[in-house]
Amino acid sequence: MDTTLLTQLYTDSQSEAVVRISRRVLAGERLTRAEAMTMAHEAPLALLGLLATTLKERKSGRDVYYNRNFHIEPTNICRFNCRFCSYRRPATSPEAWEYSLEEIEQLARGYVGSGITEVHIVGGVHPHHDLDYYVEMIRRVKAILPEATVKAFTAIELAYMIDQAGLSIHEGLTRLKEAGMETMPGGGAEIFDETIRARICPDKGSTAQWLAVHREAHRMGIQTNATILYGHIEGWEHRIDHLDRLRTLQDETGGFNAFIPLKYRNLHNSMSEIGEVSIVEDMRMLALSRIYLDNFAHIKAYWPMFGKDTTALALAFGADDIDGTIDDSTKIYSMAGAEDTSPRMSVAEMEAMVRAAGYQPVERDSFYNPIKK
């Protein structure tokens, strides 16, 4: 970064601490929690964007990634009732759904020959579906789409189904891996701080469970993603605590592919009165994530959550991935009030978005290997 620009940003921020920390960032040094708090509260947004962009380009150059994917959401019936959730419905609701294995096979068959490289499977924690059901689901999907990577189930879903089967995490993941589960998404993390978690999702699987499932997956060679749910009743101290726990686990295992900050959306849930944070706050969260998570290769701006315009902006704040084509196959954020009620983007649209931001679009597989065209 140009020293003159840094000096100007110092003048704007009136904070010697911000400039000192910025120099440490540019030198490749790891931030402490206290330094991250200082940057969150005092650093100008432009400076955070420049620092995050510098770090992004050190890791992935001018590349920004996308993939061809679709989601299968087997059910929105869930034994948990998180206050922030707009997706869950009780089994008696006319808006509830529960796909049979045959219906899931039919969904998968619709993508044969389409060039899809990833099937993303998450849903509610159904109280009556057992591990055998999920093992068979993966086996059937993989048989229909053998060329696609199956990314399946949040750590919360996994902890519940494996516990109900009376197995250890290792034993349960082994069964799923043998059926064709190759990687895991990062959902269910929400916020790690136990006091906040107790207020927004008191009956949900714990922080310890989430971390334990991902730790064991990494030990078994199953790469995963990680998320945070931000913008509700938490503060920056809780966000940085969350990032720090992820950074610590990544130091231990090296098994995380990408980090995805997920914005709380307030439509149709019991926390609606608190509203949503601004786009400025979204960009600060993205940039701080890129700066703090120095051992994560990728930061994803999940476009169905942000919307297309905000996702394009996110590429100036450290994001180097925008997720995939989706093909209107997920309802989790559309039911919560996201801009795109039928989320889908073509390859041409994604590549145009990336090029307009001054970057090179790269189609990837689930493990960030470029796909040759």
Short mmCIF file of C-alpha atoms in Angstrom, two decimals:
data_model
loop_
_atom_site.label_atom_id
_atom_site.label_comp_id
_atom_site.label_asym_id
_atom_site.label_seq_id
_atom_site.Cartn_x
_atom_site.Cartn_y
_atom_site.Cartn_z
CA MET A 1 0.00 0.00 0.00
CA ASP A 2 1.23 3.50 -0.82
CA THR A 3 2.72 5.27 2.26
CA THR A 4 1.12 8.58 1.25
CA LEU A 5 -2.29 6.91 1.17
CA LEU A 6 -1.67 5.38 4.60
CA THR A 7 -0.68 8.81 5.95
CA GLN A 8 -3.87 10.33 4.55
CA LEU A 9 -5.96 7.60 6.11
CA TYR A 10 -4.19 8.21 9.41
CA THR A 11 -5.15 11.87 9.19
CA ASP A 12 -8.74 10.85 8.53
CA SER A 13 -8.83 8.41 11.44
CA GLN A 14 -6.88 10.51 13.97
CA SER A 15 -5.61 7.27 15.49
CA GLU A 16 -1.96 6.38 15.85
CA ALA A 17 -3.06 2.90 16.96
CA VAL A 18 -4.89 2.32 13.67
CA VAL A 19 -1.78 3.22 11.66
CA ARG A 20 0.46 1.03 13.84
CA ILE A 21 -1.92 -1.91 13.46
CA SER A 22 -2.23 -1.30 9.72
CA ARG A 23 1.53 -1.48 9.36
CA ARG A 24 1.52 -4.79 11.22
CA VAL A 25 -1.15 -6.10 8.86
CA LEU A 26 0.88 -5.07 5.82
CA ALA A 27 3.96 -6.72 7.33
CA GLY A 28 2.03 -10.00 7.49
CA GLU A 29 1.81 -10.04 11.28
CA ARG A 30 -1.12 -11.62 13.13
CA LEU A 31 -3.57 -9.33 14.92
CA THR A 32 -4.57 -9.79 18.52
CA ARG A 33 -8.19 -9.61 19.64
CA ALA A 34 -7.57 -6.17 21.13
CA GLU A 35 -6.09 -4.89 17.87
CA ALA A 36 -9.04 -6.26 15.94
CA MET A 37 -11.40 -4.42 18.27
CA THR A 38 -9.48 -1.19 17.67
CA MET A 39 -9.73 -1.63 13.90
CA ALA A 40 -13.44 -2.52 14.10
CA HIS A 41 -14.28 0.66 16.00
CA GLU A 42 -11.71 3.20 14.78
CA ALA A 43 -10.40 2.32 11.32
CA PRO A 44 -11.92 4.19 8.37
CA LEU A 45 -13.90 1.90 6.10
CA ALA A 46 -11.69 2.83 3.14
CA LEU A 47 -8.60 1.72 5.05
CA LEU A 48 -10.19 -1.61 5.99
CA GLY A 49 -11.07 -2.16 2.36
CA LEU A 50 -7.54 -1.43 1.18
CA LEU A 51 -5.98 -3.68 3.80
CA ALA A 52 -8.41 -6.50 3.08
CA THR A 53 -7.89 -6.17 -0.67
CA THR A 54 -4.12 -6.27 -0.21
CA LEU A 55 -4.38 -9.48 1.82
CA LYS A 56 -6.87 -11.02 -0.60
CA GLU A 57 -4.52 -10.39 -3.50
CA ARG A 58 -1.59 -11.90 -1.61
CA LYS A 59 -3.59 -15.11 -1.23
CA SER A 60 -5.44 -15.43 -4.53
CA GLY A 61 -4.04 -12.71 -6.78
CA ARG A 62 -6.60 -11.21 -9.14
CA ASP A 63 -8.74 -14.35 -9.13
CA VAL A 64 -12.32 -14.44 -7.84
CA TYR A 65 -13.99 -17.83 -7.69
CA TYR A 66 -17.43 -19.23 -8.46
CA ASN A 67 -18.86 -22.68 -9.10
CA ARG A 68 -21.80 -24.43 -10.72
CA ASN A 69 -23.94 -25.73 -7.89
CA PHE A 70 -27.44 -26.34 -6.67
CA HIS A 71 -28.97 -27.00 -3.28
CA ILE A 72 -31.15 -29.77 -1.97
CA GLU A 73 -33.07 -28.79 1.16
CA PRO A 74 -34.74 -32.04 2.25
CA THR A 75 -37.03 -30.43 4.84
CA ASN A 76 -37.78 -27.24 6.74
CA ILE A 77 -39.24 -29.21 9.66
CA CYS A 78 -36.82 -28.81 12.55
CA ARG A 79 -36.71 -29.93 16.16
CA PHE A 80 -34.96 -26.67 17.06
CA ASN A 81 -36.74 -23.31 17.07
CA CYS A 82 -34.06 -20.63 16.74
CA ARG A 83 -35.30 -17.09 17.24
CA PHE A 84 -33.48 -15.76 14.15
CA CYS A 85 -34.76 -18.46 11.78
CA SER A 86 -37.30 -17.67 9.07
CA TYR A 87 -36.95 -21.08 7.43
CA ARG A 88 -38.30 -23.50 10.04
CA ARG A 89 -41.92 -24.59 10.01
CA PRO A 90 -43.75 -27.01 12.32
CA ALA A 91 -44.82 -30.26 10.70
CA THR A 92 -48.48 -29.15 10.76
CA SER A 93 -47.80 -25.96 8.78
CA PRO A 94 -49.03 -25.75 5.15
CA GLU A 95 -45.59 -24.22 4.38
CA ALA A 96 -43.69 -27.25 5.68
CA TRP A 97 -42.09 -29.73 3.31
CA GLU A 98 -40.39 -33.08 3.67
CA TYR A 99 -38.95 -34.71 0.56
CA SER A 100 -38.93 -38.46 0.16
CA LEU A 101 -35.76 -40.12 -1.10
CA GLU A 102 -37.49 -40.64 -4.43
CA GLU A 103 -38.24 -36.92 -4.70
CA ILE A 104 -34.62 -36.11 -3.91
CA GLU A 105 -33.54 -38.51 -6.65
CA GLN A 106 -35.84 -36.67 -9.04
CA LEU A 107 -34.25 -33.32 -8.10
CA ALA A 108 -30.79 -34.74 -8.74
CA ARG A 109 -31.78 -36.22 -12.10
CA GLY A 110 -32.79 -32.76 -13.27
CA TYR A 111 -29.10 -31.79 -13.30
CA VAL A 112 -27.66 -34.75 -15.20
CA GLY A 113 -25.50 -33.39 -18.02
CA SER A 114 -25.78 -29.78 -16.80
CA GLY A 115 -22.14 -29.26 -15.84
CA ILE A 116 -22.96 -29.04 -12.13
CA THR A 117 -19.91 -29.72 -9.97
CA GLU A 118 -21.41 -29.44 -6.47
CA VAL A 119 -24.57 -30.56 -4.69
CA HIS A 120 -25.10 -28.65 -1.44
CA ILE A 121 -27.43 -30.45 1.00
CA VAL A 122 -28.69 -28.77 4.18
CA GLY A 123 -32.08 -28.47 5.85
CA GLY A 124 -33.90 -28.59 9.12
CA VAL A 125 -32.94 -31.02 11.87
CA HIS A 126 -35.87 -33.35 11.31
CA PRO A 127 -36.89 -35.10 14.55
CA HIS A 128 -37.67 -38.44 12.87
CA HIS A 129 -35.06 -38.89 10.13
CA ASP A 130 -32.19 -41.12 11.19
CA LEU A 131 -28.62 -41.56 10.03
CA ASP A 132 -29.60 -44.38 7.67
CA TYR A 133 -31.94 -41.99 5.83
CA TYR A 134 -29.14 -39.45 5.28
CA VAL A 135 -26.59 -42.10 4.29
CA GLU A 136 -29.02 -43.44 1.71
CA MET A 137 -29.77 -39.91 0.47
CA ILE A 138 -26.10 -39.23 -0.21
CA ARG A 139 -25.63 -42.62 -1.85
CA ARG A 140 -28.54 -42.01 -4.24
CA VAL A 141 -27.49 -38.45 -5.14
CA LYS A 142 -23.90 -39.53 -5.76
CA ALA A 143 -25.05 -42.42 -7.95
CA ILE A 144 -27.02 -40.02 -10.15
CA LEU A 145 -24.36 -37.26 -10.24
CA PRO A 146 -21.04 -39.09 -9.75
CA GLU A 147 -19.05 -36.18 -11.19
CA ALA A 148 -20.42 -33.70 -8.62
CA THR A 149 -19.02 -33.20 -5.13
CA VAL A 150 -21.56 -33.77 -2.37
CA LYS A 151 -21.25 -31.04 0.27
CA ALA A 152 -23.65 -32.14 2.95
CA PHE A 153 -25.10 -31.21 6.33
CA THR A 154 -24.21 -28.63 8.93
CA ALA A 155 -22.35 -29.70 12.04
CA ILE A 156 -25.61 -29.28 13.99
CA GLU A 157 -27.46 -31.68 11.69
CA LEU A 158 -24.58 -34.11 11.86
CA ALA A 159 -24.24 -34.00 15.64
CA TYR A 160 -27.94 -34.77 16.05
CA MET A 161 -28.19 -37.61 13.52
CA ILE A 162 -24.98 -39.23 14.74
CA ASP A 163 -25.94 -38.94 18.40
CA GLN A 164 -29.37 -40.44 17.69
CA ALA A 165 -27.61 -43.38 16.04
CA GLY A 166 -25.55 -43.96 19.19
CA LEU A 167 -22.26 -43.52 17.32
CA SER A 168 -19.15 -41.44 17.89
CA ILE A 169 -18.58 -38.47 15.61
CA HIS A 170 -15.82 -40.43 13.87
CA GLU A 171 -18.05 -43.46 13.32
CA GLY A 172 -20.95 -41.37 11.99
CA LEU A 173 -18.78 -39.32 9.63
CA THR A 174 -17.16 -42.52 8.40
CA ARG A 175 -20.54 -43.89 7.34
CA LEU A 176 -21.44 -40.67 5.55
CA LYS A 177 -18.05 -40.40 3.89
CA GLU A 178 -18.28 -43.97 2.63
CA ALA A 179 -21.68 -43.11 1.11
CA GLY A 180 -20.19 -40.19 -0.83
CA MET A 181 -20.15 -37.12 1.42
CA GLU A 182 -16.91 -35.35 0.44
CA THR A 183 -17.05 -32.00 2.18
CA MET A 184 -19.19 -30.04 4.66
CA PRO A 185 -20.73 -26.56 4.64
CA GLY A 186 -20.17 -24.20 7.55
CA GLY A 187 -23.73 -23.52 8.70
CA GLY A 188 -25.02 -23.84 12.24
CA ALA A 189 -22.11 -21.92 13.78
CA GLU A 190 -24.33 -18.84 14.29
CA ILE A 191 -22.36 -17.09 17.08
CA PHE A 192 -19.98 -18.98 19.34
CA ASP A 193 -20.35 -16.82 22.45
CA GLU A 194 -22.38 -19.02 24.76
CA THR A 195 -24.33 -16.19 26.41
CA ILE A 196 -25.53 -14.79 23.07
CA ARG A 197 -26.19 -18.27 21.72
CA ALA A 198 -28.37 -19.02 24.75
CA ARG A 199 -30.54 -16.02 23.85
CA ILE A 200 -30.98 -16.63 20.11
CA CYS A 201 -30.93 -20.44 19.84
CA PRO A 202 -31.12 -21.91 23.36
CA ASP A 203 -32.07 -25.46 22.37
CA LYS A 204 -29.69 -25.77 19.43
CA GLY A 205 -26.49 -27.78 19.36
CA SER A 206 -23.67 -26.10 21.27
CA THR A 207 -20.56 -24.28 20.18
CA ALA A 208 -18.52 -27.18 21.53
CA GLN A 209 -20.45 -29.62 19.34
CA TRP A 210 -19.95 -27.51 16.21
CA LEU A 211 -16.22 -27.25 16.79
CA ALA A 212 -15.91 -30.95 17.68
CA VAL A 213 -17.64 -32.09 14.47
CA HIS A 214 -15.44 -29.88 12.29
CA ARG A 215 -12.29 -30.90 14.17
CA GLU A 216 -13.03 -34.58 13.63
CA ALA A 217 -13.97 -34.01 9.98
CA HIS A 218 -10.61 -32.31 9.40
CA ARG A 219 -8.77 -35.17 11.08
CA MET A 220 -10.51 -37.54 8.67
CA GLY A 221 -9.52 -35.50 5.62
CA ILE A 222 -12.97 -33.95 5.13
CA GLN A 223 -12.52 -30.28 4.30
CA THR A 224 -15.20 -27.88 5.53
CA ASN A 225 -16.29 -24.26 5.51
CA ALA A 226 -17.07 -21.97 8.45
CA THR A 227 -19.66 -19.24 9.01
CA ILE A 228 -20.83 -16.61 11.46
CA LEU A 229 -24.31 -15.14 11.82
CA TYR A 230 -23.79 -11.43 12.54
CA GLY A 231 -25.90 -8.31 12.79
CA HIS A 232 -28.42 -9.25 15.49
CA ILE A 233 -27.83 -8.80 19.25
CA GLU A 234 -24.10 -9.52 19.28
CA GLY A 235 -21.34 -6.93 19.51
CA TRP A 236 -17.94 -6.69 17.90
CA GLU A 237 -16.38 -8.42 20.89
CA HIS A 238 -18.55 -11.47 20.17
CA ARG A 239 -17.71 -11.41 16.46
CA ILE A 240 -13.99 -11.24 17.12
CA ASP A 241 -14.25 -14.01 19.71
CA HIS A 242 -15.95 -16.12 17.04
CA LEU A 243 -13.22 -15.39 14.49
CA ASP A 244 -10.56 -16.15 17.07
CA ARG A 245 -11.99 -19.60 17.86
CA LEU A 246 -12.07 -20.39 14.14
CA ARG A 247 -8.52 -19.16 13.65
CA THR A 248 -7.37 -21.33 16.56
CA LEU A 249 -9.02 -24.45 15.13
CA GLN A 250 -7.56 -23.71 11.71
CA ASP A 251 -4.10 -23.46 13.28
CA GLU A 252 -4.70 -26.92 14.74
CA THR A 253 -6.18 -28.71 11.72
CA GLY A 254 -5.85 -26.63 8.54
CA GLY A 255 -9.14 -28.13 7.37
CA PHE A 256 -11.23 -25.04 6.58
CA ASN A 257 -11.53 -24.00 2.94
CA ALA A 258 -13.47 -20.75 3.27
CA PHE A 259 -15.12 -18.42 5.76
CA ILE A 260 -18.58 -17.04 4.99
CA PRO A 261 -19.99 -14.12 7.04
CA LEU A 262 -23.78 -14.52 7.00
CA LYS A 263 -25.92 -11.46 7.66
CA TYR A 264 -28.96 -11.74 9.89
CA ARG A 265 -32.11 -11.03 7.87
CA ASN A 266 -35.14 -10.05 9.90
CA LEU A 267 -38.23 -11.03 7.92
CA HIS A 268 -40.68 -13.52 9.43
CA ASN A 269 -38.85 -14.44 12.63
CA SER A 270 -39.17 -13.66 16.32
CA MET A 271 -36.26 -11.16 16.30
CA SER A 272 -37.68 -9.00 13.52
CA GLU A 273 -37.98 -5.92 15.73
CA ILE A 274 -34.19 -5.45 15.92
CA GLY A 275 -33.83 -4.65 12.22
CA GLU A 276 -30.76 -5.28 10.06
CA VAL A 277 -27.30 -3.76 9.98
CA SER A 278 -26.21 -1.48 7.14
CA ILE A 279 -24.19 -2.33 4.07
CA VAL A 280 -21.34 -0.34 5.64
CA GLU A 281 -21.42 -2.77 8.56
CA ASP A 282 -21.45 -5.68 6.11
CA MET A 283 -18.28 -4.38 4.46
CA ARG A 284 -16.57 -3.85 7.82
CA MET A 285 -17.41 -7.43 8.77
CA LEU A 286 -16.02 -8.79 5.51
CA ALA A 287 -12.85 -6.76 5.70
CA LEU A 288 -12.14 -7.61 9.35
CA SER A 289 -12.74 -11.27 8.55
CA ARG A 290 -10.11 -11.16 5.78
CA ILE A 291 -7.66 -9.30 8.01
CA TYR A 292 -8.09 -11.43 11.14
CA LEU A 293 -8.38 -14.89 9.57
CA ASP A 294 -4.85 -14.93 8.23
CA ASN A 295 -4.84 -18.73 8.00
CA PHE A 296 -8.01 -18.99 5.85
CA ALA A 297 -7.36 -19.09 2.12
CA HIS A 298 -10.77 -17.76 1.05
CA ILE A 299 -13.49 -15.36 2.19
CA LYS A 300 -16.84 -15.84 0.49
CA ALA A 301 -19.47 -13.19 -0.21
CA TYR A 302 -22.55 -15.42 -0.41
CA TRP A 303 -24.58 -13.64 -3.05
CA PRO A 304 -28.06 -15.07 -2.24
CA MET A 305 -27.68 -13.52 1.22
CA PHE A 306 -26.09 -10.17 0.27
CA GLY A 307 -27.85 -9.64 -3.06
CA LYS A 308 -25.99 -9.13 -6.34
CA ASP A 309 -25.12 -5.44 -5.97
CA THR A 310 -23.71 -5.80 -2.46
CA THR A 311 -21.79 -8.91 -3.52
CA ALA A 312 -20.12 -6.90 -6.29
CA LEU A 313 -19.14 -4.29 -3.67
CA ALA A 314 -17.80 -7.04 -1.39
CA LEU A 315 -15.04 -7.75 -3.93
CA ALA A 316 -13.46 -4.46 -2.82
CA PHE A 317 -13.46 -5.59 0.82
CA GLY A 318 -11.52 -8.83 0.76
CA ALA A 319 -13.93 -11.38 -0.68
CA ASP A 320 -12.49 -13.70 -3.33
CA ASP A 321 -15.47 -16.03 -3.83
CA ILE A 322 -19.14 -15.37 -4.65
CA ASP A 323 -20.53 -18.94 -4.41
CA GLY A 324 -22.35 -20.41 -7.38
CA THR A 325 -25.20 -20.59 -9.86
CA ILE A 326 -27.72 -21.83 -7.19
CA ASP A 327 -30.53 -22.15 -9.78
CA ASP A 328 -33.30 -21.08 -7.39
CA SER A 329 -32.71 -24.14 -5.23
CA THR A 330 -32.41 -22.58 -1.77
CA LYS A 331 -35.12 -20.89 0.28
CA ILE A 332 -33.20 -20.18 3.50
CA TYR A 333 -32.46 -16.52 2.74
CA SER A 334 -35.37 -15.77 0.41
CA MET A 335 -37.75 -16.72 3.26
CA ALA A 336 -35.86 -14.30 5.52
CA GLY A 337 -36.23 -11.29 3.24
CA ALA A 338 -33.19 -11.38 0.96
CA GLU A 339 -33.44 -9.32 -2.24
CA ASP A 340 -33.38 -12.28 -4.61
CA THR A 341 -36.54 -14.24 -3.93
CA SER A 342 -35.66 -16.76 -6.66
CA PRO A 343 -31.86 -16.84 -6.42
CA ARG A 344 -30.05 -17.89 -9.57
CA MET A 345 -27.15 -16.52 -11.59
CA SER A 346 -25.77 -17.73 -14.86
CA VAL A 347 -22.08 -18.28 -15.42
CA ALA A 348 -22.09 -15.29 -17.77
CA GLU A 349 -23.63 -13.05 -15.09
CA MET A 350 -21.12 -14.12 -12.45
CA GLU A 351 -18.18 -13.64 -14.77
CA ALA A 352 -19.46 -10.20 -15.79
CA MET A 353 -19.81 -9.20 -12.12
CA VAL A 354 -16.25 -10.23 -11.35
CA ARG A 355 -14.77 -8.55 -14.43
CA ALA A 356 -16.66 -5.32 -13.69
CA ALA A 357 -14.93 -5.27 -10.28
CA GLY A 358 -11.54 -5.53 -12.01
CA TYR A 359 -10.87 -9.19 -11.24
CA GLN A 360 -10.48 -12.43 -13.16
CA PRO A 361 -13.36 -14.92 -12.79
CA VAL A 362 -12.27 -18.51 -12.14
CA GLU A 363 -14.65 -21.42 -12.16
CA ARG A 364 -13.66 -23.80 -9.36
CA ASP A 365 -14.61 -27.13 -7.89
CA SER A 366 -15.57 -27.52 -4.21
CA PHE A 367 -11.90 -27.50 -3.19
CA TYR A 368 -10.87 -24.38 -5.12
CA ASN A 369 -9.21 -26.25 -7.95
CA PRO A 370 -9.75 -24.30 -11.18
CA ILE A 371 -11.90 -26.06 -13.76
CA LYS A 372 -10.45 -26.01 -17.25
CA LYS A 373 -12.95 -25.02 -19.90
#
